mmCIF file with all atom_site columns, C-alpha atoms in Angstrom:
data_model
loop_
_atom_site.group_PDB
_atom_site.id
_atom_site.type_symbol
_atom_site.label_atom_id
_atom_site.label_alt_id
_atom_site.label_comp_id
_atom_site.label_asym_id
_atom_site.label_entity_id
_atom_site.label_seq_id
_atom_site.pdbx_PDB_ins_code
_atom_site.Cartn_x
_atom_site.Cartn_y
_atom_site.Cartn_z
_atom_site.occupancy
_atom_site.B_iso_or_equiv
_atom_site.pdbx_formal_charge
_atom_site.auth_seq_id
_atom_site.auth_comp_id
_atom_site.auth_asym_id
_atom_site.auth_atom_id
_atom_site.pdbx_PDB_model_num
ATOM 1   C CA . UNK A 1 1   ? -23.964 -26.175 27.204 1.00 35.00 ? 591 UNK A CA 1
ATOM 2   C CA . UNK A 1 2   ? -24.378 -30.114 27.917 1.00 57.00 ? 592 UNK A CA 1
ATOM 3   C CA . UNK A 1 3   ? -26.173 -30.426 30.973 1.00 84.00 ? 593 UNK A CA 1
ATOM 4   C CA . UNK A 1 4   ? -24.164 -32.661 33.442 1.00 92.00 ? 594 UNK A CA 1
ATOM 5   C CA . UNK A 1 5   ? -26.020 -35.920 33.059 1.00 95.00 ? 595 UNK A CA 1
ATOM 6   C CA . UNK A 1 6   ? -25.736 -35.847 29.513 1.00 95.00 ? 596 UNK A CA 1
ATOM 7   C CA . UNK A 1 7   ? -22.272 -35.128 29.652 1.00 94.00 ? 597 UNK A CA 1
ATOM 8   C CA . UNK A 1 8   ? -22.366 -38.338 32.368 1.00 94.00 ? 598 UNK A CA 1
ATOM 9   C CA . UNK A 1 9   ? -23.921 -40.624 30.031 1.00 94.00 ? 599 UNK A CA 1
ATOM 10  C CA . UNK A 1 10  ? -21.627 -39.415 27.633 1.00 92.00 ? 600 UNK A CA 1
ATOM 11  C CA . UNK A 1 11  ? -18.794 -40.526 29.193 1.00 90.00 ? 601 UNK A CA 1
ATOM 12  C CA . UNK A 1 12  ? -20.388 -43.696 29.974 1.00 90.00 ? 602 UNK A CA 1
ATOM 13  C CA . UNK A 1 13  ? -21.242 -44.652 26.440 1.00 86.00 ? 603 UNK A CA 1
ATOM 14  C CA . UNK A 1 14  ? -17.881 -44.324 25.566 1.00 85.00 ? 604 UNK A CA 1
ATOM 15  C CA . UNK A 1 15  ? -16.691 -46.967 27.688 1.00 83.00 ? 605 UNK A CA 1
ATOM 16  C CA . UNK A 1 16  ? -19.394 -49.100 27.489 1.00 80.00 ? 606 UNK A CA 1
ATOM 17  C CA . UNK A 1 17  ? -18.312 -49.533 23.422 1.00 78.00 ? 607 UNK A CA 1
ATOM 18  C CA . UNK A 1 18  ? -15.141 -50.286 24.687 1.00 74.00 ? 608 UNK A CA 1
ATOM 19  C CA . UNK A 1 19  ? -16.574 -53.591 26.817 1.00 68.00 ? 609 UNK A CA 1
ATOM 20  C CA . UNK A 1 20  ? -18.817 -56.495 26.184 1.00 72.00 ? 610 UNK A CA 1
ATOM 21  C CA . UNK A 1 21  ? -21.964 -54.264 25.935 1.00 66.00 ? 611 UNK A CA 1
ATOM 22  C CA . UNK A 1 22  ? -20.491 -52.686 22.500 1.00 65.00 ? 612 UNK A CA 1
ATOM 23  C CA . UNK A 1 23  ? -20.924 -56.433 21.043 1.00 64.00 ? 613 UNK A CA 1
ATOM 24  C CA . UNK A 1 24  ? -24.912 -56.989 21.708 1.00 73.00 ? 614 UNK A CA 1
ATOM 25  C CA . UNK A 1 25  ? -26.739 -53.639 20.950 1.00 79.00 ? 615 UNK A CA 1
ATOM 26  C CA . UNK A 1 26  ? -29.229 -55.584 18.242 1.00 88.00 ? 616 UNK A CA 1
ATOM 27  C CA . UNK A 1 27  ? -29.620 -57.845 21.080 1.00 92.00 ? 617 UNK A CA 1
ATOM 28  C CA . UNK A 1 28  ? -30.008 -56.444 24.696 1.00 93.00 ? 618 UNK A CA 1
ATOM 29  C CA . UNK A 1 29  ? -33.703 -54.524 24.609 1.00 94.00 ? 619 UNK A CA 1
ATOM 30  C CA . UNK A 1 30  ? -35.114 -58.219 22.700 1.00 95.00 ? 620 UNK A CA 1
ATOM 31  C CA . UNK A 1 31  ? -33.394 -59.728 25.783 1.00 96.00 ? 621 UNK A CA 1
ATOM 32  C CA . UNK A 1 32  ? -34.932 -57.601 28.046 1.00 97.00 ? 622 UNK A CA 1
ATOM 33  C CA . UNK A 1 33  ? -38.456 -58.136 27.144 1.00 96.00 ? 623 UNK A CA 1
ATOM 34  C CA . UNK A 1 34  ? -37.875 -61.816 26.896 1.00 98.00 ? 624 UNK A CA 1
ATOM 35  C CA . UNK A 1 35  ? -36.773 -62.157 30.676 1.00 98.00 ? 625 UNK A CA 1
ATOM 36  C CA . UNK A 1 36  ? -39.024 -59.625 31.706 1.00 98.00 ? 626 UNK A CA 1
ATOM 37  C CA . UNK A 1 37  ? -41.777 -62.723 31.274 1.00 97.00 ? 627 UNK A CA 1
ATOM 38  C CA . UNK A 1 38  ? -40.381 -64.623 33.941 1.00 97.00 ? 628 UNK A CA 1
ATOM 39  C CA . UNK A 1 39  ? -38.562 -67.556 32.280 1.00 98.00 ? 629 UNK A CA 1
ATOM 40  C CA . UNK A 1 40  ? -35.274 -69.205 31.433 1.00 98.00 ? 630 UNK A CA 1
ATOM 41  C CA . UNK A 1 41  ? -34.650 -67.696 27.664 1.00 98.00 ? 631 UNK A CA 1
ATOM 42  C CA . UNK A 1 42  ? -33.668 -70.417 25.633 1.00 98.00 ? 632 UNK A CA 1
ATOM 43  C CA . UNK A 1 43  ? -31.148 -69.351 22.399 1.00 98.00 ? 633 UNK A CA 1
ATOM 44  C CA . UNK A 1 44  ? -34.309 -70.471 20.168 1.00 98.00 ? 634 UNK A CA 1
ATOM 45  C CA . UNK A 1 45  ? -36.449 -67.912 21.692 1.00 98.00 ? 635 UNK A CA 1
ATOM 46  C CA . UNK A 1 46  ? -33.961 -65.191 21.019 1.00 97.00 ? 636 UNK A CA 1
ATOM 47  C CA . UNK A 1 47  ? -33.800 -66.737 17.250 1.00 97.00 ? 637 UNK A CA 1
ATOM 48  C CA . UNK A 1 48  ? -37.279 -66.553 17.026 1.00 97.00 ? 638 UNK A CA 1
ATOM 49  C CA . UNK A 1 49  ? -37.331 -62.865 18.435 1.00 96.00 ? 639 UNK A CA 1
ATOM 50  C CA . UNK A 1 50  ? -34.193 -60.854 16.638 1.00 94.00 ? 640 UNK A CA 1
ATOM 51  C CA . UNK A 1 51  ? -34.401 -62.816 13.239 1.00 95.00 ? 641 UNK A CA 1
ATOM 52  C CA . UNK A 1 52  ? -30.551 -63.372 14.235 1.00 95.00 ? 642 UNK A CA 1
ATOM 53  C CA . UNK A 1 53  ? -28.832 -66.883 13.234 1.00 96.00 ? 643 UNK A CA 1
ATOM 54  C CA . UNK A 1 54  ? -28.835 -69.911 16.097 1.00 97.00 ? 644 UNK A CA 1
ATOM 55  C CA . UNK A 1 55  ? -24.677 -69.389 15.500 1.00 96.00 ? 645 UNK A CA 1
ATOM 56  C CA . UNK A 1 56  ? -24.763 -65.448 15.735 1.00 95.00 ? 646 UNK A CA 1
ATOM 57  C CA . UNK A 1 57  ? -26.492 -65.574 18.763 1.00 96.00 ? 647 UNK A CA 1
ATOM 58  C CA . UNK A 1 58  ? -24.299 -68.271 19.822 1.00 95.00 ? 648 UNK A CA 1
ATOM 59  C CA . UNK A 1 59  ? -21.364 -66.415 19.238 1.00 93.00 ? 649 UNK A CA 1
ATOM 60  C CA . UNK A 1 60  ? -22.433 -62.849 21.002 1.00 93.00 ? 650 UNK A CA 1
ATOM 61  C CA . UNK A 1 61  ? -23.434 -64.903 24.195 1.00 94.00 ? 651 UNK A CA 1
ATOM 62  C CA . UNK A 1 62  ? -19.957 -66.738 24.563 1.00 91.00 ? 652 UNK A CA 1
ATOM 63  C CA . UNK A 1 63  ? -18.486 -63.224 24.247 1.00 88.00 ? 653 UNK A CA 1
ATOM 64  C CA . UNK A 1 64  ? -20.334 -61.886 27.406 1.00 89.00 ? 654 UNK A CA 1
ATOM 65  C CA . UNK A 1 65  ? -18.451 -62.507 30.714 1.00 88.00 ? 655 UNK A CA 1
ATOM 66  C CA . UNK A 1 66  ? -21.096 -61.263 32.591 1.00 89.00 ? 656 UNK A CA 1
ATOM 67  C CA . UNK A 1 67  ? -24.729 -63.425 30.745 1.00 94.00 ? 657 UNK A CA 1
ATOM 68  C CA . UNK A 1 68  ? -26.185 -65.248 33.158 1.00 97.00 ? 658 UNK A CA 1
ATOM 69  C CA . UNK A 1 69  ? -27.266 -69.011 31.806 1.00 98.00 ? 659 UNK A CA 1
ATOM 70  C CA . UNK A 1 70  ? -28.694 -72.000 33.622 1.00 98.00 ? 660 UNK A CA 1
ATOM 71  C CA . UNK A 1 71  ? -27.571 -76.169 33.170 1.00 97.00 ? 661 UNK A CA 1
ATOM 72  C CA . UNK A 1 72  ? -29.326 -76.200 29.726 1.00 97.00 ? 662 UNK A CA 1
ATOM 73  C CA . UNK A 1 73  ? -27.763 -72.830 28.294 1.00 96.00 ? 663 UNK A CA 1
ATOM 74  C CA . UNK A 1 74  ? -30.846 -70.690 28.548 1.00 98.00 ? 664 UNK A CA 1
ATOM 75  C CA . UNK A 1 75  ? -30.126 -67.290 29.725 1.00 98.00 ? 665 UNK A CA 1
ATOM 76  C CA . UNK A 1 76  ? -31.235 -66.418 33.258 1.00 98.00 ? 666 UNK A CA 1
ATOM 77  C CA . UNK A 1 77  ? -29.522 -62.845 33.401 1.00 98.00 ? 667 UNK A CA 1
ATOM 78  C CA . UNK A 1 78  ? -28.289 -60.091 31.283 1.00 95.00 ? 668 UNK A CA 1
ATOM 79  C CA . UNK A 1 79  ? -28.650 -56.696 33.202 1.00 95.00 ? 669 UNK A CA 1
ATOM 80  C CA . UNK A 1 80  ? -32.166 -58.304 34.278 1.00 98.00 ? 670 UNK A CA 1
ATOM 81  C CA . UNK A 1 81  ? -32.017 -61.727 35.942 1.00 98.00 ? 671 UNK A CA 1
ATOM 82  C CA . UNK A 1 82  ? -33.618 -64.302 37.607 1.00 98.00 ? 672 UNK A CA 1
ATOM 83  C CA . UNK A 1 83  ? -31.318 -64.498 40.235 1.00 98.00 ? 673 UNK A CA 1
ATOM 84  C CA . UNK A 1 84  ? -31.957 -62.816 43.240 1.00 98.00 ? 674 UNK A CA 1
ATOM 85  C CA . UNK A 1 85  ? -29.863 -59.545 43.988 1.00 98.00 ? 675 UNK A CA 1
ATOM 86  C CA . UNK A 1 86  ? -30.580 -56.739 46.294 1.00 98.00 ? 676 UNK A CA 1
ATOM 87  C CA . UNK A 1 87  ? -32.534 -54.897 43.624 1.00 98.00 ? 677 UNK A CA 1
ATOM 88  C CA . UNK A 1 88  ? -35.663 -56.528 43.430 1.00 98.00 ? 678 UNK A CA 1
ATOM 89  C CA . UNK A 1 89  ? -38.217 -55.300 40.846 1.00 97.00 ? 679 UNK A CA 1
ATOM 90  C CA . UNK A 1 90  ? -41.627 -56.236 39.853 1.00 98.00 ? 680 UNK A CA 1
ATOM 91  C CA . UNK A 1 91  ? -42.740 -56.525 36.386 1.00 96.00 ? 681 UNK A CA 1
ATOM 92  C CA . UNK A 1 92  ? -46.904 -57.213 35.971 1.00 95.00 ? 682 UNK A CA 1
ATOM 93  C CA . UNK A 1 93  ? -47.201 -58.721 39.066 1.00 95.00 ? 683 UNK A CA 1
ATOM 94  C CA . UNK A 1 94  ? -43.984 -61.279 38.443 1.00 95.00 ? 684 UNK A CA 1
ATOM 95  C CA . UNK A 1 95  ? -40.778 -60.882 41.051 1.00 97.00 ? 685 UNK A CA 1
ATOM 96  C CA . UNK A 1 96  ? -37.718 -60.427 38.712 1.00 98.00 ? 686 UNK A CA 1
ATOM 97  C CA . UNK A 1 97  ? -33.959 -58.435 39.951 1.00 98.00 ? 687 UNK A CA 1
ATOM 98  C CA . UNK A 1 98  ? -31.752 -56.580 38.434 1.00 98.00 ? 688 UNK A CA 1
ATOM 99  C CA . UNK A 1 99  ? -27.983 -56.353 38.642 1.00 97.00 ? 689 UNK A CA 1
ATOM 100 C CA . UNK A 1 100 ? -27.758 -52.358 40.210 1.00 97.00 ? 690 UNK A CA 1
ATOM 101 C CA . UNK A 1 101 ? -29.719 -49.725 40.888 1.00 98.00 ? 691 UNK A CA 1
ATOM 102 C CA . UNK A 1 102 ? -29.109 -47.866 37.719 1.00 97.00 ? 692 UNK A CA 1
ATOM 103 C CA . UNK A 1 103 ? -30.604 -50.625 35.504 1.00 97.00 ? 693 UNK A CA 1
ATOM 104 C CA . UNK A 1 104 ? -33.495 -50.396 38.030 1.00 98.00 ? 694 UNK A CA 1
ATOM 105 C CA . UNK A 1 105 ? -34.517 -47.233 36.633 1.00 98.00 ? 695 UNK A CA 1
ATOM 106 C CA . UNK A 1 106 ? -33.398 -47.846 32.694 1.00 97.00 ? 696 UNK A CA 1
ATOM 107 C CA . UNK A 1 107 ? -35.464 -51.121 32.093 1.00 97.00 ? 697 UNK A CA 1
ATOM 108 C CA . UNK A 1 108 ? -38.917 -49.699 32.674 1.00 97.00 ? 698 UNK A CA 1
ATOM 109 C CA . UNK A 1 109 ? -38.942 -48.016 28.836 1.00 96.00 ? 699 UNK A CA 1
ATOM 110 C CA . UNK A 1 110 ? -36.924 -50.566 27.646 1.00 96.00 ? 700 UNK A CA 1
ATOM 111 C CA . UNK A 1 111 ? -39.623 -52.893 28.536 1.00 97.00 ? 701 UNK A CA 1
ATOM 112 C CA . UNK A 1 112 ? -42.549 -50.550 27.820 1.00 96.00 ? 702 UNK A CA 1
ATOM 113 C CA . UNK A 1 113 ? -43.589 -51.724 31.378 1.00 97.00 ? 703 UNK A CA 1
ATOM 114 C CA . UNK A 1 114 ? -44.449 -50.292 34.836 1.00 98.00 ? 704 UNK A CA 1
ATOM 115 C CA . UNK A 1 115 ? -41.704 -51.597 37.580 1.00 98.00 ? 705 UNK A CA 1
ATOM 116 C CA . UNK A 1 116 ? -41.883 -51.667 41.595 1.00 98.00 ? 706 UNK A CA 1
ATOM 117 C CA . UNK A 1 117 ? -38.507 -51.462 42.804 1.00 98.00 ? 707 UNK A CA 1
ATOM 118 C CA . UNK A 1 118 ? -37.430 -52.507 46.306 1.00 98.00 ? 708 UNK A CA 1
ATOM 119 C CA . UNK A 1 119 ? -33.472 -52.282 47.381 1.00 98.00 ? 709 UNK A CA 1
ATOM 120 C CA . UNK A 1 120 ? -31.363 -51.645 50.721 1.00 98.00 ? 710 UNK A CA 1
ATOM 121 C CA . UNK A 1 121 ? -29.846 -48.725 50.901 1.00 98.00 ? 711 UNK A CA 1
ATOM 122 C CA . UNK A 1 122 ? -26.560 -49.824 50.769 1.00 98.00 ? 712 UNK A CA 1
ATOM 123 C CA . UNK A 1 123 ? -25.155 -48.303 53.785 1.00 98.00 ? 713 UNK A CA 1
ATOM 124 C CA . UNK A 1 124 ? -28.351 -48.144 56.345 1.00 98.00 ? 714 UNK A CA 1
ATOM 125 C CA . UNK A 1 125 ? -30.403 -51.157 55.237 1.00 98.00 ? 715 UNK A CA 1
ATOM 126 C CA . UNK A 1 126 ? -33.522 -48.648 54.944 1.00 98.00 ? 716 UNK A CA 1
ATOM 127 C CA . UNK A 1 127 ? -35.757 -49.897 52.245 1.00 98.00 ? 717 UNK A CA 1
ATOM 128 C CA . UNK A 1 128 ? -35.873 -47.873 49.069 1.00 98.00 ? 718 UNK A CA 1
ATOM 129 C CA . UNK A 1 129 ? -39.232 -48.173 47.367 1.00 98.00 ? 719 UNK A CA 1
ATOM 130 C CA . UNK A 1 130 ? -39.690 -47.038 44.135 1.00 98.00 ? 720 UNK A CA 1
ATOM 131 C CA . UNK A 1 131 ? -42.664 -47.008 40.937 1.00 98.00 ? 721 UNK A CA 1
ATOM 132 C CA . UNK A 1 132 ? -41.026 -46.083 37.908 1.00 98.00 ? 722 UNK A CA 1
ATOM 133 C CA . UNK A 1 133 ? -43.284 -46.213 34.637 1.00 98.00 ? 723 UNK A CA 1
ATOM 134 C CA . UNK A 1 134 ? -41.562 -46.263 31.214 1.00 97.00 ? 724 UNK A CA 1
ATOM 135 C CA . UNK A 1 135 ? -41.113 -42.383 30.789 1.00 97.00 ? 725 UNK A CA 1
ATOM 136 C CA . UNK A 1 136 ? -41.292 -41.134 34.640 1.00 98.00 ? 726 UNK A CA 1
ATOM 137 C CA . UNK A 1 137 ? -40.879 -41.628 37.938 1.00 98.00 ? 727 UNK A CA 1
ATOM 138 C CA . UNK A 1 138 ? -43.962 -42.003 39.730 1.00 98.00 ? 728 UNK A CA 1
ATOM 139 C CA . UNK A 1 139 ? -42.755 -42.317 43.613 1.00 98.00 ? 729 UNK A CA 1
ATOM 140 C CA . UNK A 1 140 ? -39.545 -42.256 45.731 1.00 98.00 ? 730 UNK A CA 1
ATOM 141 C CA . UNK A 1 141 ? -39.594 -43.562 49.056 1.00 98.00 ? 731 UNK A CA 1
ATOM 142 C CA . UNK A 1 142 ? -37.806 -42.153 51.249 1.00 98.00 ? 732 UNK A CA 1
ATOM 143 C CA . UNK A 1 143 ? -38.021 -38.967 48.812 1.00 98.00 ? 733 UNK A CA 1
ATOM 144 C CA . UNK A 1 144 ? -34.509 -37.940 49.526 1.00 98.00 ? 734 UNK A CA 1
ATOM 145 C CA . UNK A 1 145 ? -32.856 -41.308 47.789 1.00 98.00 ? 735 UNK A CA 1
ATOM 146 C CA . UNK A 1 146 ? -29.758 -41.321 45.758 1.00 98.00 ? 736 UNK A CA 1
ATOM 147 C CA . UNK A 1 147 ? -28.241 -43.308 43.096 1.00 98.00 ? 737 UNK A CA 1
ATOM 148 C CA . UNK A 1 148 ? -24.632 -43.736 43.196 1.00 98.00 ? 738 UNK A CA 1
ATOM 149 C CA . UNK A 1 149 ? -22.709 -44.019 39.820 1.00 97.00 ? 739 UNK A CA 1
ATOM 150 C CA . UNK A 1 150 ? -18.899 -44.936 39.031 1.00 95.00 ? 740 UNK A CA 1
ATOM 151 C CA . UNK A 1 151 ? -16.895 -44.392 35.587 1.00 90.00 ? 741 UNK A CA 1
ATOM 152 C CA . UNK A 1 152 ? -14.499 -46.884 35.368 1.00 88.00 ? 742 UNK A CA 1
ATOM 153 C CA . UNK A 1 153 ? -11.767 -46.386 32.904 1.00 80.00 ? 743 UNK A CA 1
ATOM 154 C CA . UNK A 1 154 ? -11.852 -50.354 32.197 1.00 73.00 ? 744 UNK A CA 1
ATOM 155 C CA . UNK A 1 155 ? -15.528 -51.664 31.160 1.00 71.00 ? 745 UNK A CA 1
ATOM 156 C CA . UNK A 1 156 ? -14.226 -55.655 29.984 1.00 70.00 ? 746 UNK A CA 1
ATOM 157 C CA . UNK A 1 157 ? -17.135 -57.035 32.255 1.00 78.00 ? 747 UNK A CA 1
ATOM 158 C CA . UNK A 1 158 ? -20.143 -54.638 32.801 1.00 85.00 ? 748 UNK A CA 1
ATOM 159 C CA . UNK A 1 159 ? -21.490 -55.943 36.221 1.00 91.00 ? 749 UNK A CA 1
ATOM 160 C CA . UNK A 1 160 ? -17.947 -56.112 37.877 1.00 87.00 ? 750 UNK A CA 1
ATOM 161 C CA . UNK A 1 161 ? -16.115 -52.927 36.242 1.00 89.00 ? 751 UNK A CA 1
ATOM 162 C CA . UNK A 1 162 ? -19.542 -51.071 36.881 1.00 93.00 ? 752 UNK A CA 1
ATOM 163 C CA . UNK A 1 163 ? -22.915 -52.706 38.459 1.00 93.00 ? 753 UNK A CA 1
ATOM 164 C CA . UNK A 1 164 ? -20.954 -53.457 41.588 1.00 94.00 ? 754 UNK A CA 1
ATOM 165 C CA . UNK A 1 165 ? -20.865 -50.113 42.629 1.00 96.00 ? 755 UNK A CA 1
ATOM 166 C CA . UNK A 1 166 ? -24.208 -48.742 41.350 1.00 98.00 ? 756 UNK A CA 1
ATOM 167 C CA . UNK A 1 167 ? -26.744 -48.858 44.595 1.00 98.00 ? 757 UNK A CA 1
ATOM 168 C CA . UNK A 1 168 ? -29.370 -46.877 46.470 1.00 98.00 ? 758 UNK A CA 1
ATOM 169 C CA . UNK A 1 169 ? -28.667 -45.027 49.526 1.00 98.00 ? 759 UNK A CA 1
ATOM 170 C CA . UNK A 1 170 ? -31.332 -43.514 51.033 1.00 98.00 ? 760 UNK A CA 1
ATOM 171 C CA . UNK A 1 171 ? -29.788 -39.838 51.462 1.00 98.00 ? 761 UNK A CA 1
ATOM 172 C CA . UNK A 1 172 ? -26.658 -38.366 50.170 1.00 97.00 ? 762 UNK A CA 1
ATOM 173 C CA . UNK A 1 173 ? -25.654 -38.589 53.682 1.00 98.00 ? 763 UNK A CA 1
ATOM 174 C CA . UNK A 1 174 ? -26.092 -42.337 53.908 1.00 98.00 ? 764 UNK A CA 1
ATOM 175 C CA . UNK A 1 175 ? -23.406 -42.423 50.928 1.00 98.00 ? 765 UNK A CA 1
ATOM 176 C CA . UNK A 1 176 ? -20.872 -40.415 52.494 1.00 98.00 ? 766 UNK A CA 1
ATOM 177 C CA . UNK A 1 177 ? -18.606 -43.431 53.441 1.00 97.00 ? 767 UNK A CA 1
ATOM 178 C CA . UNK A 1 178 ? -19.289 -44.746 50.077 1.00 97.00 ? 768 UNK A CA 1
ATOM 179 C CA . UNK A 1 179 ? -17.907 -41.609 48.253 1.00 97.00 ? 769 UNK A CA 1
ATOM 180 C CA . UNK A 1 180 ? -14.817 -41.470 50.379 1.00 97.00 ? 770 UNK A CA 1
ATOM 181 C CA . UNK A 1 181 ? -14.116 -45.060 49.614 1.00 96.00 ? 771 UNK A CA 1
ATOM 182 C CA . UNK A 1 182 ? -14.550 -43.931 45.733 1.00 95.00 ? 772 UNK A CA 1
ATOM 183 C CA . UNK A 1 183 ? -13.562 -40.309 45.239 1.00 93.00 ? 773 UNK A CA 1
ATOM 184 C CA . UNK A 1 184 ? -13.870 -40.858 41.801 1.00 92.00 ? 774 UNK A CA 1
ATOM 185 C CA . UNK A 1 185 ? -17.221 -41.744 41.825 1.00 95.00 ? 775 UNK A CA 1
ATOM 186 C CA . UNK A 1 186 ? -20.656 -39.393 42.751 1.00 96.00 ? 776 UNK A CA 1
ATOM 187 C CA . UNK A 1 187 ? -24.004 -39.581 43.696 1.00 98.00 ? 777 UNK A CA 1
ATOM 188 C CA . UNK A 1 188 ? -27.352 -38.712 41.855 1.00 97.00 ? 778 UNK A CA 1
ATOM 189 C CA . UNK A 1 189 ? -31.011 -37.805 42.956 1.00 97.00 ? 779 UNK A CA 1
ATOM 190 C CA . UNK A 1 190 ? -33.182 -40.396 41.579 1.00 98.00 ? 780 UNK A CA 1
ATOM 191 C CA . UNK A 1 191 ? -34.743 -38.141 38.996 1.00 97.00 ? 781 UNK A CA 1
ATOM 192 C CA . UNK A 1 192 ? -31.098 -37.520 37.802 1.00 97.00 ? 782 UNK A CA 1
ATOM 193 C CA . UNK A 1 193 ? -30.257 -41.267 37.948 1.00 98.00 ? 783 UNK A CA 1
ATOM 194 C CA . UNK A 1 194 ? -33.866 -42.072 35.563 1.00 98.00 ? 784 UNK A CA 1
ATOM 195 C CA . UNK A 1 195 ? -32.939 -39.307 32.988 1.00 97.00 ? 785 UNK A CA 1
ATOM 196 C CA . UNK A 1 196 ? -29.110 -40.615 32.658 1.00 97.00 ? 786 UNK A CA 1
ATOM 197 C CA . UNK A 1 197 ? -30.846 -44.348 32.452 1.00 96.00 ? 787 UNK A CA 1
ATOM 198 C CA . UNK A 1 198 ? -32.945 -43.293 29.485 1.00 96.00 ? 788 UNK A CA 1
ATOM 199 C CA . UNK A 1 199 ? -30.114 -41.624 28.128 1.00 94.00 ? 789 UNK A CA 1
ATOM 200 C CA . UNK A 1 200 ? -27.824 -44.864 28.141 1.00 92.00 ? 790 UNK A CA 1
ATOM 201 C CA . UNK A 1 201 ? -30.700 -46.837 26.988 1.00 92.00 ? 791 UNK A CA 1
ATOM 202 C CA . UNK A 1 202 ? -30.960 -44.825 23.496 1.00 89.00 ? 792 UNK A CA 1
ATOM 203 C CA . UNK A 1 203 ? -27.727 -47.154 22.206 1.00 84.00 ? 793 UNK A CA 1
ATOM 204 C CA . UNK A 1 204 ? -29.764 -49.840 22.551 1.00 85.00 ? 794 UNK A CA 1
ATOM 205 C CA . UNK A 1 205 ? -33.513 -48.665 21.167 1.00 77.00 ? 795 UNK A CA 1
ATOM 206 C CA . UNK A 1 206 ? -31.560 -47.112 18.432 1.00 54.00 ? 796 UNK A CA 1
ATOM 207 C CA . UNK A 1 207 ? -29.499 -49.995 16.943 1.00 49.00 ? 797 UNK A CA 1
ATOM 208 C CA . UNK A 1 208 ? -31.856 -53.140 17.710 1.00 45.00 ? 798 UNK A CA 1
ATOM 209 C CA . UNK A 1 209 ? -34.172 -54.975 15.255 1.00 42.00 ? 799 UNK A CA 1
ATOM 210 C CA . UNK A 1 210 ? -36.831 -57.586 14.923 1.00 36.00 ? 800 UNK A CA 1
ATOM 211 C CA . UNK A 1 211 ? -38.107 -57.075 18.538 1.00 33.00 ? 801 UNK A CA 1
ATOM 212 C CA . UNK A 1 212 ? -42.140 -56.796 19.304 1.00 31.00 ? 802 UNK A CA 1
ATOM 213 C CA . UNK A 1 213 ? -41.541 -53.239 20.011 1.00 30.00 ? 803 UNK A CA 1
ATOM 214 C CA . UNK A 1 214 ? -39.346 -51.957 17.106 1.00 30.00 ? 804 UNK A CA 1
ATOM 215 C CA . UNK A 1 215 ? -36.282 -52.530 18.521 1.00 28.00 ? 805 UNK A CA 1
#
């Protein structure tokens, strides 16, 4: 019998093939790694790092609503951004953000790199502080923190059909206003929330090539 994360990320790999994300799996984890330096990511660095084309990377970034890019075209966001958002992480010492919670606790293997996580809880404003290393999670201030996750039957743009609604709240009673505004949706310990994370991120470590770390 499935246990009910898988059967969670299940459901949410389904959709996700049926939005943008189903378009870029060769190229999200390469992504990942290149804005987890800090920096703009210029088309030419993605060139350089998938073996891809100049025009096929072209084309899969003018088919994401949701990329992130700055006045000269270089991507800025993608999942992890530049751009501040209430999810701020820290990636060897640099300040970087991510666009929900969720993602928070995927990127840390997708990177191969230990993150410090600091976001509001999203009803109480209580910092939730977080070390997550690439296969566990290390520390969950305060220790009763919960993820909450939607499954929208439309995924056309990830980070409004889904990241919107993906935050910390500091105790499933902090989200109870939350999940009566979205009966549909639920909420997750942390541990629950990492394990469907690394579950979601298999798509991505599975179908990639031609990053540094065999993706």
């Amino acid at each position: 019998m499935k246990s009910d994360i898988q059967q969670l990320a299940n459901q949410l790999n389904k959709q996700f093939d049926q939005g943008e994300a189903s378009s870029m799996k060769w190229l999200f984890q390469p992504l990942l790694e290149l804005l987890a330096k800090g920096e703009p990511v210029s088309v030419e660095d993605i060139v350089e790092t998938t073996g891809k084309s100049v025009e096929e990377v072209e084309n899969i970034l003018s088919e994401l609503p949701s990329v992130e890019r700055d006045e000269q075209g270089r991507v800025v966001g993608y999942g992890l951004t530049l751009i501040p958002t209430p999810h701020r992480i820290e990636v060897d010492g640099k300040p970087l953000y991510a666009w929900c919670a969720l993602d928070t606790l995927m990127f840390p293997e997708l990177i191969g790199r230990t993150v410090h996580i600091e976001s509001p809880c999203h009803r109480t404003g209580e910092i939730v502080k977080l070390t997550v290393e690439p296969d566990r999670v290390v520390s969950v201030e305060p220790s009763t923190a919960v993820v909450s996750i939607v499954t929208p039957e439309q995924m056309a743009s990830v980070r409004t059909s889904f990241c919107n609604e993906v935050h910390f709240f500091s105790s499933e009673t902090a989200a109870k206003d939350w999940l009566d505004k979205h009966p549909e949706g639920k909420v997750v310990p942390v541990e629950d929330a990492f394990k469907l994370g690394r579950l979601l991120g298999v798509r991505y470590k599975e179908s990639g090539n031609g990053s540094c770390c065999g993706l």
